[in-house]
PDB file of C-alpha atoms in Angstrom:
ATOM      1  CA  UNK A  16      87.341 106.365  96.434  1.00 42.00           C
ATOM      2  CA  UNK A  17      86.912 103.095  94.606  1.00 43.00           C
ATOM      3  CA  UNK A  18      88.918 100.132  95.863  1.00 37.00           C
ATOM      4  CA  UNK A  19      91.907  99.365  93.653  1.00 37.00           C
ATOM      5  CA  UNK A  20      92.671  95.919  92.270  1.00 36.00           C
ATOM      6  CA  UNK A  21      95.857  94.980  90.472  1.00 36.00           C
ATOM      7  CA  UNK A  22      99.015  97.042  90.047  1.00 33.00           C
ATOM      8  CA  UNK A  23      98.714 100.791  90.328  1.00 31.00           C
ATOM      9  CA  UNK A  24     100.419 103.793  91.833  1.00 36.00           C
ATOM     10  CA  UNK A  25      98.842 107.154  92.339  1.00 40.00           C
ATOM     11  CA  UNK A  26     100.662 110.287  93.410  1.00 43.00           C
ATOM     12  CA  UNK A  27      98.534 112.615  95.388  1.00 46.00           C
ATOM     13  CA  UNK A  28      99.123 116.228  94.586  1.00 46.00           C
ATOM     14  CA  UNK A  29     100.332 119.087  96.676  1.00 49.00           C
ATOM     15  CA  UNK A  30      98.232 121.422  98.798  1.00 46.00           C
ATOM     16  CA  UNK A  31      98.886 125.144  98.709  1.00 45.00           C
ATOM     17  CA  UNK A  32      98.972 127.350 101.810  1.00 37.00           C
ATOM     18  CA  UNK A  33      97.345 130.719 102.533  1.00 32.00           C
ATOM     19  CA  UNK A  34      98.084 133.500 100.091  1.00 30.00           C
ATOM     20  CA  UNK A  35      96.748 136.992  99.377  1.00 28.00           C
ATOM     21  CA  UNK A  36      94.587 137.787  96.354  1.00 26.00           C
ATOM     22  CA  UNK A  37      97.041 140.512  95.386  1.00 25.00           C
ATOM     23  CA  UNK A  38      99.614 137.795  94.763  1.00 27.00           C
ATOM     24  CA  UNK A  39      97.417 135.772  92.453  1.00 24.00           C
ATOM     25  CA  UNK A  40      98.591 135.562  88.857  1.00 23.00           C
ATOM     26  CA  UNK A  41      96.493 136.678  85.890  1.00 23.00           C
ATOM     27  CA  UNK A  42      92.831 135.699  86.129  1.00 24.00           C
ATOM     28  CA  UNK A  43      92.929 133.474  89.218  1.00 27.00           C
ATOM     29  CA  UNK A  44      90.133 135.165  91.136  1.00 25.00           C
ATOM     30  CA  UNK A  45      90.541 133.236  94.373  1.00 26.00           C
ATOM     31  CA  UNK A  46      90.401 134.171  98.025  1.00 27.00           C
ATOM     32  CA  UNK A  47      92.818 133.244 100.786  1.00 28.00           C
ATOM     33  CA  UNK A  48      93.662 129.636 100.350  1.00 38.00           C
ATOM     34  CA  UNK A  49      96.327 127.079  99.719  1.00 54.00           C
ATOM     35  CA  UNK A  50      96.860 124.339  97.244  1.00 63.00           C
ATOM     36  CA  UNK A  51      97.238 120.717  98.241  1.00 67.00           C
ATOM     37  CA  UNK A  52      99.778 118.523  96.506  1.00 67.00           C
ATOM     38  CA  UNK A  53      99.584 114.817  97.114  1.00 69.00           C
ATOM     39  CA  UNK A  54     100.826 111.630  95.546  1.00 66.00           C
ATOM     40  CA  UNK A  55      98.709 108.508  95.717  1.00 63.00           C
ATOM     41  CA  UNK A  56     100.426 105.219  95.166  1.00 60.00           C
ATOM     42  CA  UNK A  57      98.316 102.096  94.637  1.00 48.00           C
ATOM     43  CA  UNK A  58      99.446  98.514  94.473  1.00 44.00           C
ATOM     44  CA  UNK A  59      97.012  95.754  93.553  1.00 35.00           C
ATOM     45  CA  UNK A  60      95.170  96.371  90.776  1.00 31.00           C
ATOM     46  CA  UNK A  61      72.261 113.197  76.305  1.00 35.00           C
ATOM     47  CA  UNK A  62      74.281 115.853  78.005  1.00 39.00           C
ATOM     48  CA  UNK A  63      74.130 119.626  77.617  1.00 40.00           C
ATOM     49  CA  UNK A  64      76.953 121.604  76.077  1.00 37.00           C
ATOM     50  CA  UNK A  65      77.570 123.104  79.519  1.00 38.00           C
ATOM     51  CA  UNK A  66      78.527 119.727  80.981  1.00 39.00           C
ATOM     52  CA  UNK A  67      79.997 118.051  77.897  1.00 38.00           C
ATOM     53  CA  UNK A  68      83.406 116.519  78.482  1.00 40.00           C
ATOM     54  CA  UNK A  69      86.022 117.560  75.982  1.00 44.00           C
ATOM     55  CA  UNK A  70      89.753 117.467  75.346  1.00 44.00           C
ATOM     56  CA  UNK A  71      91.999 120.396  74.570  1.00 41.00           C
ATOM     57  CA  UNK A  72      95.524 119.921  73.238  1.00 43.00           C
ATOM     58  CA  UNK A  73      98.058 122.679  73.600  1.00 42.00           C
ATOM     59  CA  UNK A  74     101.760 123.313  73.852  1.00 41.00           C
ATOM     60  CA  UNK A  75     103.131 121.558  76.928  1.00 43.00           C
ATOM     61  CA  UNK A  76     104.669 123.541  79.755  1.00 45.00           C
ATOM     62  CA  UNK A  77     108.445 123.339  79.516  1.00 47.00           C
ATOM     63  CA  UNK A  78     110.346 122.136  82.559  1.00 49.00           C
ATOM     64  CA  UNK A  79     113.421 120.088  83.316  1.00 66.00           C
ATOM     65  CA  UNK A  80     112.829 116.646  84.754  1.00 85.00           C
ATOM     66  CA  UNK A  81     113.922 113.042  85.068  1.00 92.00           C
ATOM     67  CA  UNK A  82     113.297 110.910  81.978  1.00 94.00           C
ATOM     68  CA  UNK A  83     111.122 111.705  78.993  1.00 93.00           C
ATOM     69  CA  UNK A  84     107.399 112.406  79.082  1.00 95.00           C
ATOM     70  CA  UNK A  85     105.057 111.404  76.297  1.00 91.00           C
ATOM     71  CA  UNK A  86     102.641 113.623  74.387  1.00 94.00           C
ATOM     72  CA  UNK A  87     101.277 116.177  76.864  1.00 96.00           C
ATOM     73  CA  UNK A  88      97.881 117.841  76.845  1.00 96.00           C
ATOM     74  CA  UNK A  89      95.259 119.109  79.266  1.00 97.00           C
ATOM     75  CA  UNK A  90      91.810 117.520  79.194  1.00 96.00           C
ATOM     76  CA  UNK A  91      88.789 119.385  80.527  1.00 94.00           C
ATOM     77  CA  UNK A  92      86.755 117.063  82.765  1.00 94.00           C
ATOM     78  CA  UNK A  93      84.081 119.072  84.571  1.00 95.00           C
ATOM     79  CA  UNK A  94      82.892 122.551  85.571  1.00 96.00           C
ATOM     80  CA  UNK A  95      81.142 121.350  88.744  1.00 97.00           C
ATOM     81  CA  UNK A  96      83.610 120.751  90.249  1.00 97.00           C
ATOM     82  CA  UNK A  97      86.215 122.448  88.079  1.00 97.00           C
ATOM     83  CA  UNK A  98      88.494 119.551  87.156  1.00 97.00           C
ATOM     84  CA  UNK A  99      91.224 119.009  84.561  1.00 97.00           C
ATOM     85  CA  UNK A 100      93.633 116.169  83.741  1.00 97.00           C
ATOM     86  CA  UNK A 101      97.174 116.969  82.585  1.00 98.00           C
ATOM     87  CA  UNK A 102      98.254 113.884  80.657  1.00 98.00           C
ATOM     88  CA  UNK A 103     101.883 112.754  81.058  1.00 98.00           C
ATOM     89  CA  UNK A 104     102.556 115.344  83.736  1.00 98.00           C
ATOM     90  CA  UNK A 105     105.244 113.038  85.161  1.00 98.00           C
ATOM     91  CA  UNK A 106     107.574 110.684  83.334  1.00 98.00           C
ATOM     92  CA  UNK A 107     107.725 106.980  84.193  1.00 97.00           C
ATOM     93  CA  UNK A 108     111.172 107.574  85.693  1.00 98.00           C
ATOM     94  CA  UNK A 109     109.830 110.337  87.942  1.00 98.00           C
ATOM     95  CA  UNK A 110     106.980 108.114  89.134  1.00 98.00           C
ATOM     96  CA  UNK A 111     109.357 105.275  90.013  1.00 97.00           C
ATOM     97  CA  UNK A 112     111.757 107.706  91.686  1.00 98.00           C
ATOM     98  CA  UNK A 113     109.011 109.089  93.929  1.00 98.00           C
ATOM     99  CA  UNK A 114     107.954 105.572  94.895  1.00 97.00           C
ATOM    100  CA  UNK A 115     111.535 104.643  95.775  1.00 97.00           C
ATOM    101  CA  UNK A 116     111.832 107.720  98.003  1.00 96.00           C
ATOM    102  CA  UNK A 117     108.602 106.922  99.813  1.00 96.00           C
ATOM    103  CA  UNK A 118     108.805 103.152 100.351  1.00 95.00           C
ATOM    104  CA  UNK A 119     111.158 103.140 103.379  1.00 96.00           C
ATOM    105  CA  UNK A 120     109.126 105.789 105.216  1.00 96.00           C
ATOM    106  CA  UNK A 121     105.479 104.792 104.809  1.00 92.00           C
ATOM    107  CA  UNK A 122     103.247 105.005 107.892  1.00 91.00           C
ATOM    108  CA  UNK A 123      99.529 104.475 108.465  1.00 89.00           C
ATOM    109  CA  UNK A 124      97.514 107.420 107.178  1.00 87.00           C
ATOM    110  CA  UNK A 125      95.573 109.481 109.688  1.00 84.00           C
ATOM    111  CA  UNK A 126      92.995 112.266 109.673  1.00 82.00           C
ATOM    112  CA  UNK A 127      93.152 115.566 111.546  1.00 78.00           C
ATOM    113  CA  UNK A 128      90.892 116.049 114.555  1.00 78.00           C
ATOM    114  CA  UNK A 129      89.011 119.281 113.827  1.00 71.00           C
ATOM    115  CA  UNK A 130      88.973 120.341 117.485  1.00 75.00           C
ATOM    116  CA  UNK A 131      92.527 119.574 118.577  1.00 75.00           C
ATOM    117  CA  UNK A 132      94.414 119.553 115.288  1.00 69.00           C
ATOM    118  CA  UNK A 133      96.016 116.235 116.243  1.00 76.00           C
ATOM    119  CA  UNK A 134      96.376 113.310 113.850  1.00 77.00           C
ATOM    120  CA  UNK A 135      94.090 110.390 114.706  1.00 80.00           C
ATOM    121  CA  UNK A 136      93.367 106.972 113.209  1.00 84.00           C
ATOM    122  CA  UNK A 137      90.073 106.631 111.362  1.00 85.00           C
ATOM    123  CA  UNK A 138      88.273 103.847 109.510  1.00 81.00           C
ATOM    124  CA  UNK A 139      87.422 106.285 106.713  1.00 81.00           C
ATOM    125  CA  UNK A 140      91.084 106.350 105.637  1.00 88.00           C
ATOM    126  CA  UNK A 141      93.052 103.097 105.468  1.00 81.00           C
ATOM    127  CA  UNK A 142      96.028 103.978 103.264  1.00 89.00           C
ATOM    128  CA  UNK A 143      99.653 104.545 104.280  1.00 86.00           C
ATOM    129  CA  UNK A 144     101.686 107.614 103.428  1.00 93.00           C
ATOM    130  CA  UNK A 145     104.572 109.991 104.008  1.00 96.00           C
ATOM    131  CA  UNK A 146     105.599 113.577 103.196  1.00 95.00           C
ATOM    132  CA  UNK A 147     108.534 114.749 101.123  1.00 97.00           C
ATOM    133  CA  UNK A 148     110.436 117.871 102.099  1.00 96.00           C
ATOM    134  CA  UNK A 149     109.947 120.847  99.847  1.00 96.00           C
ATOM    135  CA  UNK A 150     112.810 121.114  97.384  1.00 96.00           C
ATOM    136  CA  UNK A 151     114.657 118.211  99.002  1.00 96.00           C
ATOM    137  CA  UNK A 152     116.493 117.458  95.754  1.00 96.00           C
ATOM    138  CA  UNK A 153     116.622 118.670  92.155  1.00 97.00           C
ATOM    139  CA  UNK A 154     114.049 116.178  90.900  1.00 97.00           C
ATOM    140  CA  UNK A 155     111.500 117.214  93.535  1.00 97.00           C
ATOM    141  CA  UNK A 156     112.225 120.892  92.873  1.00 97.00           C
ATOM    142  CA  UNK A 157     111.589 120.381  89.157  1.00 97.00           C
ATOM    143  CA  UNK A 158     108.250 118.688  89.857  1.00 97.00           C
ATOM    144  CA  UNK A 159     107.228 121.480  92.243  1.00 97.00           C
ATOM    145  CA  UNK A 160     108.108 124.088  89.616  1.00 96.00           C
ATOM    146  CA  UNK A 161     106.086 122.193  87.023  1.00 97.00           C
ATOM    147  CA  UNK A 162     103.102 122.236  89.383  1.00 96.00           C
ATOM    148  CA  UNK A 163     103.472 125.988  89.911  1.00 95.00           C
ATOM    149  CA  UNK A 164     103.698 126.565  86.148  1.00 95.00           C
ATOM    150  CA  UNK A 165     100.541 124.517  85.549  1.00 96.00           C
ATOM    151  CA  UNK A 166      98.438 126.059  88.323  1.00 94.00           C
ATOM    152  CA  UNK A 167      99.829 129.622  88.343  1.00 92.00           C
ATOM    153  CA  UNK A 168     100.234 129.250  92.112  1.00 92.00           C
ATOM    154  CA  UNK A 169     103.666 129.920  93.672  1.00 94.00           C
ATOM    155  CA  UNK A 170     105.528 126.970  95.185  1.00 94.00           C
ATOM    156  CA  UNK A 171     105.643 128.632  98.609  1.00 93.00           C
ATOM    157  CA  UNK A 172     101.847 128.578  98.819  1.00 92.00           C
ATOM    158  CA  UNK A 173     101.677 124.800  98.583  1.00 92.00           C
ATOM    159  CA  UNK A 174     101.933 122.027 101.110  1.00 91.00           C
ATOM    160  CA  UNK A 175     104.743 119.504 100.905  1.00 94.00           C
ATOM    161  CA  UNK A 176     104.086 116.645  98.502  1.00 96.00           C
ATOM    162  CA  UNK A 177     102.432 113.691 100.225  1.00 95.00           C
ATOM    163  CA  UNK A 178     102.812 110.197  98.786  1.00 96.00           C
ATOM    164  CA  UNK A 179     100.025 107.726  99.579  1.00 93.00           C
ATOM    165  CA  UNK A 180      99.979 103.973  99.068  1.00 92.00           C
ATOM    166  CA  UNK A 181      96.753 101.977  98.706  1.00 88.00           C
ATOM    167  CA  UNK A 182      96.948  98.200  98.993  1.00 84.00           C
ATOM    168  CA  UNK A 183      94.128  95.943  97.761  1.00 83.00           C
ATOM    169  CA  UNK A 184      90.893  96.856  99.541  1.00 84.00           C
ATOM    170  CA  UNK A 185      92.190 100.104 101.052  1.00 83.00           C
ATOM    171  CA  UNK A 186      90.333 103.383 100.563  1.00 79.00           C
ATOM    172  CA  UNK A 187      89.661 106.971 101.553  1.00 85.00           C
ATOM    173  CA  UNK A 188      85.926 107.587 101.927  1.00 87.00           C
ATOM    174  CA  UNK A 189      84.317 110.596 100.246  1.00 88.00           C
ATOM    175  CA  UNK A 190      85.510 113.837 101.833  1.00 92.00           C
ATOM    176  CA  UNK A 191      86.241 117.503 101.171  1.00 93.00           C
ATOM    177  CA  UNK A 192      89.728 118.978 101.012  1.00 93.00           C
ATOM    178  CA  UNK A 193      88.519 122.398 102.172  1.00 93.00           C
ATOM    179  CA  UNK A 194      88.185 123.206 105.876  1.00 89.00           C
ATOM    180  CA  UNK A 195      85.100 124.207 107.837  1.00 89.00           C
ATOM    181  CA  UNK A 196      86.553 123.954 111.346  1.00 86.00           C
ATOM    182  CA  UNK A 197      87.996 126.903 113.232  1.00 84.00           C
ATOM    183  CA  UNK A 198      91.252 125.172 114.196  1.00 84.00           C
ATOM    184  CA  UNK A 199      92.507 124.524 110.664  1.00 83.00           C
ATOM    185  CA  UNK A 200      91.254 127.824 109.287  1.00 89.00           C
ATOM    186  CA  UNK A 201      93.230 129.696 111.944  1.00 86.00           C
ATOM    187  CA  UNK A 202      96.369 127.561 111.794  1.00 85.00           C
ATOM    188  CA  UNK A 203      96.848 126.998 108.044  1.00 84.00           C
ATOM    189  CA  UNK A 204      94.114 128.880 106.195  1.00 88.00           C
ATOM    190  CA  UNK A 205      91.724 127.568 103.560  1.00 90.00           C
ATOM    191  CA  UNK A 206      92.549 125.025 100.888  1.00 92.00           C
ATOM    192  CA  UNK A 207      91.429 126.024  97.439  1.00 92.00           C
ATOM    193  CA  UNK A 208      92.623 123.242  95.128  1.00 95.00           C
ATOM    194  CA  UNK A 209      94.258 119.819  94.958  1.00 96.00           C
ATOM    195  CA  UNK A 210      96.595 118.196  92.460  1.00 97.00           C
ATOM    196  CA  UNK A 211      96.681 114.388  92.384  1.00 97.00           C
ATOM    197  CA  UNK A 212      99.561 112.797  90.483  1.00 98.00           C
ATOM    198  CA  UNK A 213      99.119 109.134  89.583  1.00 97.00           C
ATOM    199  CA  UNK A 214     102.300 107.076  89.988  1.00 97.00           C
ATOM    200  CA  UNK A 215     101.127 103.781  88.512  1.00 95.00           C
ATOM    201  CA  UNK A 216      98.415 101.991  86.574  1.00 94.00           C
ATOM    202  CA  UNK A 217      95.897  99.492  87.976  1.00 89.00           C
ATOM    203  CA  UNK A 218      94.135  96.526  86.454  1.00 85.00           C
ATOM    204  CA  UNK A 219      90.801  97.435  88.019  1.00 85.00           C
ATOM    205  CA  UNK A 220      89.344 100.033  90.382  1.00 86.00           C
ATOM    206  CA  UNK A 221      91.327 102.806  92.030  1.00 89.00           C
ATOM    207  CA  UNK A 222      89.283 105.607  90.450  1.00 90.00           C
ATOM    208  CA  UNK A 223      89.035 109.071  91.959  1.00 93.00           C
ATOM    209  CA  UNK A 224      85.265 109.533  92.290  1.00 93.00           C
ATOM    210  CA  UNK A 225      83.283 112.790  92.633  1.00 96.00           C
ATOM    211  CA  UNK A 226      79.828 111.583  93.776  1.00 94.00           C
ATOM    212  CA  UNK A 227      78.338 115.102  94.000  1.00 96.00           C
ATOM    213  CA  UNK A 228      79.586 116.304  90.596  1.00 94.00           C
ATOM    214  CA  UNK A 229      77.042 117.502  88.045  1.00 94.00           C
ATOM    215  CA  UNK A 230      76.760 116.145  84.515  1.00 86.00           C
ATOM    216  CA  UNK A 231      75.922 113.070  82.436  1.00 84.00           C
ATOM    217  CA  UNK A 232      78.946 110.999  83.364  1.00 82.00           C
ATOM    218  CA  UNK A 233      77.876 107.781  81.669  1.00 82.00           C
ATOM    219  CA  UNK A 234      78.837 109.470  78.390  1.00 79.00           C
ATOM    220  CA  UNK A 235      82.566 109.395  79.129  1.00 79.00           C
ATOM    221  CA  UNK A 236      84.573 107.084  76.815  1.00 82.00           C
ATOM    222  CA  UNK A 237      85.898 105.042  79.739  1.00 82.00           C
ATOM    223  CA  UNK A 238      82.478 104.370  81.346  1.00 87.00           C
ATOM    224  CA  UNK A 239      82.493 100.622  80.627  1.00 86.00           C
ATOM    225  CA  UNK A 240      85.981 100.315  82.129  1.00 85.00           C
ATOM    226  CA  UNK A 241      84.910 101.688  85.522  1.00 88.00           C
ATOM    227  CA  UNK A 242      84.274  99.615  88.634  1.00 86.00           C
ATOM    228  CA  UNK A 243      80.802  99.644  90.189  1.00 85.00           C
ATOM    229  CA  UNK A 244      82.030 102.177  92.728  1.00 88.00           C
ATOM    230  CA  UNK A 245      83.470 104.266  89.917  1.00 86.00           C
ATOM    231  CA  UNK A 246      80.038 104.502  88.297  1.00 88.00           C
ATOM    232  CA  UNK A 247      78.619 106.307  91.344  1.00 88.00           C
ATOM    233  CA  UNK A 248      79.685 109.719  90.003  1.00 91.00           C
ATOM    234  CA  UNK A 249      82.257 111.510  87.901  1.00 92.00           C
ATOM    235  CA  UNK A 250      85.291 109.194  87.921  1.00 93.00           C
ATOM    236  CA  UNK A 251      88.882 109.561  86.787  1.00 92.00           C
ATOM    237  CA  UNK A 252      90.774 106.388  85.982  1.00 91.00           C
ATOM    238  CA  UNK A 253      94.364 106.316  87.265  1.00 93.00           C
ATOM    239  CA  UNK A 254      97.116 106.349  84.668  1.00 96.00           C
ATOM    240  CA  UNK A 255     100.818 106.493  85.491  1.00 97.00           C
ATOM    241  CA  UNK A 256     102.124 110.025  85.008  1.00 98.00           C
ATOM    242  CA  UNK A 257      98.765 111.800  84.707  1.00 98.00           C
ATOM    243  CA  UNK A 258      97.798 114.601  87.113  1.00 98.00           C
ATOM    244  CA  UNK A 259      94.268 115.546  88.174  1.00 98.00           C
ATOM    245  CA  UNK A 260      93.704 119.171  89.207  1.00 98.00           C
ATOM    246  CA  UNK A 261      90.414 120.049  90.894  1.00 98.00           C
ATOM    247  CA  UNK A 262      89.247 123.112  92.798  1.00 97.00           C
ATOM    248  CA  UNK A 263      87.589 123.078  96.219  1.00 97.00           C
ATOM    249  CA  UNK A 264      86.599 126.732  95.859  1.00 95.00           C
ATOM    250  CA  UNK A 265      84.528 128.453  93.200  1.00 96.00           C
ATOM    251  CA  UNK A 266      85.824 131.529  91.329  1.00 95.00           C
ATOM    252  CA  UNK A 267      83.797 133.719  93.716  1.00 95.00           C
ATOM    253  CA  UNK A 268      85.792 132.164  96.641  1.00 93.00           C
ATOM    254  CA  UNK A 269      82.832 130.231  98.077  1.00 96.00           C
ATOM    255  CA  UNK A 270      83.345 126.553  98.918  1.00 97.00           C
ATOM    256  CA  UNK A 271      82.316 124.089  96.217  1.00 97.00           C
ATOM    257  CA  UNK A 272      80.188 121.193  97.557  1.00 97.00           C
ATOM    258  CA  UNK A 273      80.587 119.334  94.254  1.00 97.00           C
ATOM    259  CA  UNK A 274      84.301 118.850  95.064  1.00 98.00           C
ATOM    260  CA  UNK A 275      83.377 115.969  97.389  1.00 96.00           C
ATOM    261  CA  UNK A 276      85.647 113.089  96.370  1.00 95.00           C
ATOM    262  CA  UNK A 277      87.075 109.753  97.464  1.00 93.00           C
TER     263      UNK A 277
END
């Protein structure tokens, strides 16, 4: 992940827990897996048609919520990995509300030891964070329902929303959200997708970067606005209220190495 500079809040999406294929809705051809919901909060700051970035506008999903959201549409970002941005997924009021809930409870972020399952400190992840309880109030319940409506994945198959805060110079090095270790696969199952909800804007940096993604990424309209780190792959600039959905598994249920991100 690129280092953020200036003011910015990013809400990391929710992760979904193990579910059976028979429970999948419509054309979601996915194997056992769960969806990760997280909220990241930052303070500081010629291609082929197959890989062409494009934008698709459509009728927004209807859902109750705090405040008013602007014009909503889903933008296609990439097929490798499969990634989409839902613009104005959250209202400004919802972003500020989530930040206010999280501030008193932030702790240093950790990573999970693949052998023991215990949380340990690591230099690859220097943010702070906390988890919200599922359905802890009406506002959170509305956001969780909105996520389920967007992804076609039931609320009960997702992890609790995690809110992360990145100060100036903090980061999370490139990593996968899917599991390859026996401990996590047995205890929680496989992760198949992640939704990142951005809670603030930044002056510079703070991009979500996919260094292994495929495509001509210098053609994106925001290329000249990216940091040097952001130009190392497919990059999504944080914008308050936007949500980035990307899949860690391919439609055939195999793991997607192009979902590497940081």
